[in-house]
Amino acid sequence: CDQGFHNYLYYEGGLKPFLESHDCTINVHRQGDGAVNNLAAMRNSPLREQGVVIDGKANDGIVVVNNDKSTPSPVVHQFDRDKELKVALRKKTSSMLAQWRSSIR
């Protein structure tokens, strides 16, 4: 519940005294418009149907998660909320682990 709690503190003004006393600011970005693309809010339909997930250029099973500007998202948070992404990442992770294991033998 950390994200929900931080959202509550920010939007209810609970962080304002601390931020002002430390000369800090917070930049809040819309969904898909920042360095971190949080996919949990997009669970209403598969991400591919929403145009967020596309096939990579090499046609090697790699999928790309785009942000609102149709460029790859640098960081994808909560990818496991989408079935296709979860399967793709598990495959890639298994492949990378197998390569690593064979390299240390």
PDB file of N, CA, C and O in Angstrom, residues 33-62:
ATOM      1  N   ASP A  33       3.508   9.199 -18.667  1.00  0.00           N
ATOM      2  CA  ASP A  33       4.222  10.411 -19.053  1.00  0.00           C
ATOM      3  C   ASP A  33       5.323  10.716 -18.048  1.00  0.00           C
ATOM      4  O   ASP A  33       5.334  11.758 -17.424  1.00  0.00           O
ATOM      5  N   GLY A  34       6.227   9.796 -17.882  1.00  0.00           N
ATOM      6  CA  GLY A  34       7.336   9.983 -16.964  1.00  0.00           C
ATOM      7  C   GLY A  34       8.314   8.842 -17.129  1.00  0.00           C
ATOM      8  O   GLY A  34       8.138   7.967 -17.982  1.00  0.00           O
ATOM      9  N   ALA A  35       9.341   8.830 -16.314  1.00  0.00           N
ATOM     10  CA  ALA A  35      10.355   7.784 -16.425  1.00  0.00           C
ATOM     11  C   ALA A  35       9.807   6.417 -16.019  1.00  0.00           C
ATOM     12  O   ALA A  35      10.227   5.398 -16.543  1.00  0.00           O
ATOM     13  N   VAL A  36       8.870   6.397 -15.082  1.00  0.00           N
ATOM     14  CA  VAL A  36       8.288   5.142 -14.605  1.00  0.00           C
ATOM     15  C   VAL A  36       6.862   5.027 -15.129  1.00  0.00           C
ATOM     16  O   VAL A  36       6.026   5.888 -14.879  1.00  0.00           O
ATOM     17  N   ASN A  37       6.594   3.970 -15.852  1.00  0.00           N
ATOM     18  CA  ASN A  37       5.256   3.720 -16.379  1.00  0.00           C
ATOM     19  C   ASN A  37       4.589   2.682 -15.488  1.00  0.00           C
ATOM     20  O   ASN A  37       4.934   1.512 -15.512  1.00  0.00           O
ATOM     21  N   ASN A  38       3.655   3.118 -14.661  1.00  0.00           N
ATOM     22  CA  ASN A  38       2.940   2.239 -13.735  1.00  0.00           C
ATOM     23  C   ASN A  38       1.733   1.652 -14.476  1.00  0.00           C
ATOM     24  O   ASN A  38       0.794   2.364 -14.801  1.00  0.00           O
ATOM     25  N   LEU A  39       1.767   0.356 -14.713  1.00  0.00           N
ATOM     26  CA  LEU A  39       0.746  -0.289 -15.532  1.00  0.00           C
ATOM     27  C   LEU A  39      -0.474  -0.760 -14.749  1.00  0.00           C
ATOM     28  O   LEU A  39      -1.463  -1.168 -15.350  1.00  0.00           O
ATOM     29  N   ALA A  40      -0.429  -0.714 -13.435  1.00  0.00           N
ATOM     30  CA  ALA A  40      -1.544  -1.236 -12.642  1.00  0.00           C
ATOM     31  C   ALA A  40      -2.851  -0.509 -12.920  1.00  0.00           C
ATOM     32  O   ALA A  40      -3.916  -1.108 -12.887  1.00  0.00           O
ATOM     33  N   ALA A  41      -2.768   0.767 -13.236  1.00  0.00           N
ATOM     34  CA  ALA A  41      -3.989   1.551 -13.476  1.00  0.00           C
ATOM     35  C   ALA A  41      -4.626   1.224 -14.820  1.00  0.00           C
ATOM     36  O   ALA A  41      -5.710   1.697 -15.116  1.00  0.00           O
ATOM     37  N   MET A  42      -3.964   0.411 -15.623  1.00  0.00           N
ATOM     38  CA  MET A  42      -4.446   0.136 -16.975  1.00  0.00           C
ATOM     39  C   MET A  42      -4.990  -1.287 -17.112  1.00  0.00           C
ATOM     40  O   MET A  42      -4.946  -1.891 -18.162  1.00  0.00           O
ATOM     41  N   ARG A  43      -5.532  -1.822 -16.029  1.00  0.00           N
ATOM     42  CA  ARG A  43      -5.956  -3.215 -16.014  1.00  0.00           C
ATOM     43  C   ARG A  43      -7.311  -3.474 -16.654  1.00  0.00           C
ATOM     44  O   ARG A  43      -7.770  -4.595 -16.687  1.00  0.00           O
ATOM     45  N   ASN A  44      -7.965  -2.472 -17.170  1.00  0.00           N
ATOM     46  CA  ASN A  44      -9.321  -2.661 -17.689  1.00  0.00           C
ATOM     47  C   ASN A  44      -9.371  -3.516 -18.945  1.00  0.00           C
ATOM     48  O   ASN A  44     -10.408  -4.073 -19.277  1.00  0.00           O
ATOM     49  N   SER A  45      -8.263  -3.629 -19.683  1.00  0.00           N
ATOM     50  CA  SER A  45      -8.181  -4.504 -20.854  1.00  0.00           C
ATOM     51  C   SER A  45      -6.714  -4.813 -21.099  1.00  0.00           C
ATOM     52  O   SER A  45      -5.837  -4.114 -20.585  1.00  0.00           O
ATOM     53  N   PRO A  46      -6.416  -5.856 -21.893  1.00  0.00           N
ATOM     54  CA  PRO A  46      -5.003  -6.166 -22.168  1.00  0.00           C
ATOM     55  C   PRO A  46      -4.258  -4.951 -22.732  1.00  0.00           C
ATOM     56  O   PRO A  46      -4.800  -4.176 -23.522  1.00  0.00           O
ATOM     57  N   LEU A  47      -3.018  -4.812 -22.328  1.00  0.00           N
ATOM     58  CA  LEU A  47      -2.229  -3.648 -22.737  1.00  0.00           C
ATOM     59  C   LEU A  47      -2.011  -3.600 -24.242  1.00  0.00           C
ATOM     60  O   LEU A  47      -1.925  -2.526 -24.819  1.00  0.00           O
ATOM     61  N   ARG A  48      -1.943  -4.751 -24.898  1.00  0.00           N
ATOM     62  CA  ARG A  48      -1.792  -4.757 -26.355  1.00  0.00           C
ATOM     63  C   ARG A  48      -3.012  -4.109 -27.010  1.00  0.00           C
ATOM     64  O   ARG A  48      -2.880  -3.350 -27.964  1.00  0.00           O
ATOM     65  N   GLU A  49      -4.195  -4.401 -26.492  1.00  0.00           N
ATOM     66  CA  GLU A  49      -5.419  -3.794 -27.037  1.00  0.00           C
ATOM     67  C   GLU A  49      -5.429  -2.282 -26.866  1.00  0.00           C
ATOM     68  O   GLU A  49      -6.051  -1.561 -27.640  1.00  0.00           O
ATOM     69  N   GLN A  50      -4.726  -1.794 -25.845  1.00  0.00           N
ATOM     70  CA  GLN A  50      -4.651  -0.357 -25.592  1.00  0.00           C
ATOM     71  C   GLN A  50      -3.516   0.306 -26.369  1.00  0.00           C
ATOM     72  O   GLN A  50      -3.330   1.518 -26.285  1.00  0.00           O
ATOM     73  N   GLY A  51      -2.740  -0.485 -27.101  1.00  0.00           N
ATOM     74  CA  GLY A  51      -1.630   0.066 -27.869  1.00  0.00           C
ATOM     75  C   GLY A  51      -0.386   0.334 -27.055  1.00  0.00           C
ATOM     76  O   GLY A  51       0.550   0.969 -27.539  1.00  0.00           O
ATOM     77  N   VAL A  52      -0.353  -0.148 -25.827  1.00  0.00           N
ATOM     78  CA  VAL A  52       0.792   0.090 -24.951  1.00  0.00           C
ATOM     79  C   VAL A  52       1.888  -0.936 -25.205  1.00  0.00           C
ATOM     80  O   VAL A  52       3.072  -0.618 -25.185  1.00  0.00           O
ATOM     81  N   VAL A  53       1.504  -2.175 -25.471  1.00  0.00           N
ATOM     82  CA  VAL A  53       2.457  -3.244 -25.746  1.00  0.00           C
ATOM     83  C   VAL A  53       2.503  -3.485 -27.246  1.00  0.00           C
ATOM     84  O   VAL A  53       1.466  -3.639 -27.891  1.00  0.00           O
ATOM     85  N   ILE A  54       3.711  -3.492 -27.795  1.00  0.00           N
ATOM     86  CA  ILE A  54       3.891  -3.785 -29.220  1.00  0.00           C
ATOM     87  C   ILE A  54       5.022  -4.805 -29.363  1.00  0.00           C
ATOM     88  O   ILE A  54       5.788  -5.025 -28.422  1.00  0.00           O
ATOM     89  N   ASP A  55       5.123  -5.411 -30.522  1.00  0.00           N
ATOM     90  CA  ASP A  55       6.216  -6.345 -30.785  1.00  0.00           C
ATOM     91  C   ASP A  55       7.496  -5.578 -31.039  1.00  0.00           C
ATOM     92  O   ASP A  55       7.478  -4.505 -31.645  1.00  0.00           O
ATOM     93  N   GLY A  56       8.601  -6.149 -30.588  1.00  0.00           N
ATOM     94  CA  GLY A  56       9.897  -5.540 -30.848  1.00  0.00           C
ATOM     95  C   GLY A  56      10.250  -5.628 -32.329  1.00  0.00           C
ATOM     96  O   GLY A  56       9.687  -6.420 -33.077  1.00  0.00           O
ATOM     97  N   LYS A  57      11.188  -4.827 -32.746  1.00  0.00           N
ATOM     98  CA  LYS A  57      11.563  -4.758 -34.173  1.00  0.00           C
ATOM     99  C   LYS A  57      12.225  -6.030 -34.681  1.00  0.00           C
ATOM    100  O   LYS A  57      12.117  -6.366 -35.848  1.00  0.00           O
ATOM    101  N   ALA A  58      12.903  -6.759 -33.821  1.00  0.00           N
ATOM    102  CA  ALA A  58      13.655  -7.935 -34.263  1.00  0.00           C
ATOM    103  C   ALA A  58      12.771  -9.171 -34.437  1.00  0.00           C
ATOM    104  O   ALA A  58      13.234 -10.191 -34.905  1.00  0.00           O
ATOM    105  N   ASN A  59      11.520  -9.083 -34.052  1.00  0.00           N
ATOM    106  CA  ASN A  59      10.584 -10.207 -34.157  1.00  0.00           C
ATOM    107  C   ASN A  59      11.145 -11.452 -33.462  1.00  0.00           C
ATOM    108  O   ASN A  59      11.073 -12.559 -33.985  1.00  0.00           O
ATOM    109  N   ASP A  60      11.757 -11.239 -32.283  1.00  0.00           N
ATOM    110  CA  ASP A  60      12.363 -12.340 -31.536  1.00  0.00           C
ATOM    111  C   ASP A  60      11.586 -12.669 -30.259  1.00  0.00           C
ATOM    112  O   ASP A  60      12.123 -13.248 -29.331  1.00  0.00           O
ATOM    113  N   GLY A  61      10.328 -12.294 -30.238  1.00  0.00           N
ATOM    114  CA  GLY A  61       9.516 -12.559 -29.053  1.00  0.00           C
ATOM    115  C   GLY A  61       9.594 -11.458 -28.019  1.00  0.00           C
ATOM    116  O   GLY A  61       8.911 -11.516 -27.003  1.00  0.00           O
ATOM    117  N   ILE A  62      10.425 -10.472 -28.258  1.00  0.00           N
ATOM    118  CA  ILE A  62      10.546  -9.357 -27.325  1.00  0.00           C
ATOM    119  C   ILE A  62       9.362  -8.415 -27.553  1.00  0.00           C
ATOM    120  O   ILE A  62       9.003  -8.108 -28.681  1.00  0.00           O
TER     121      ILE A  62
END
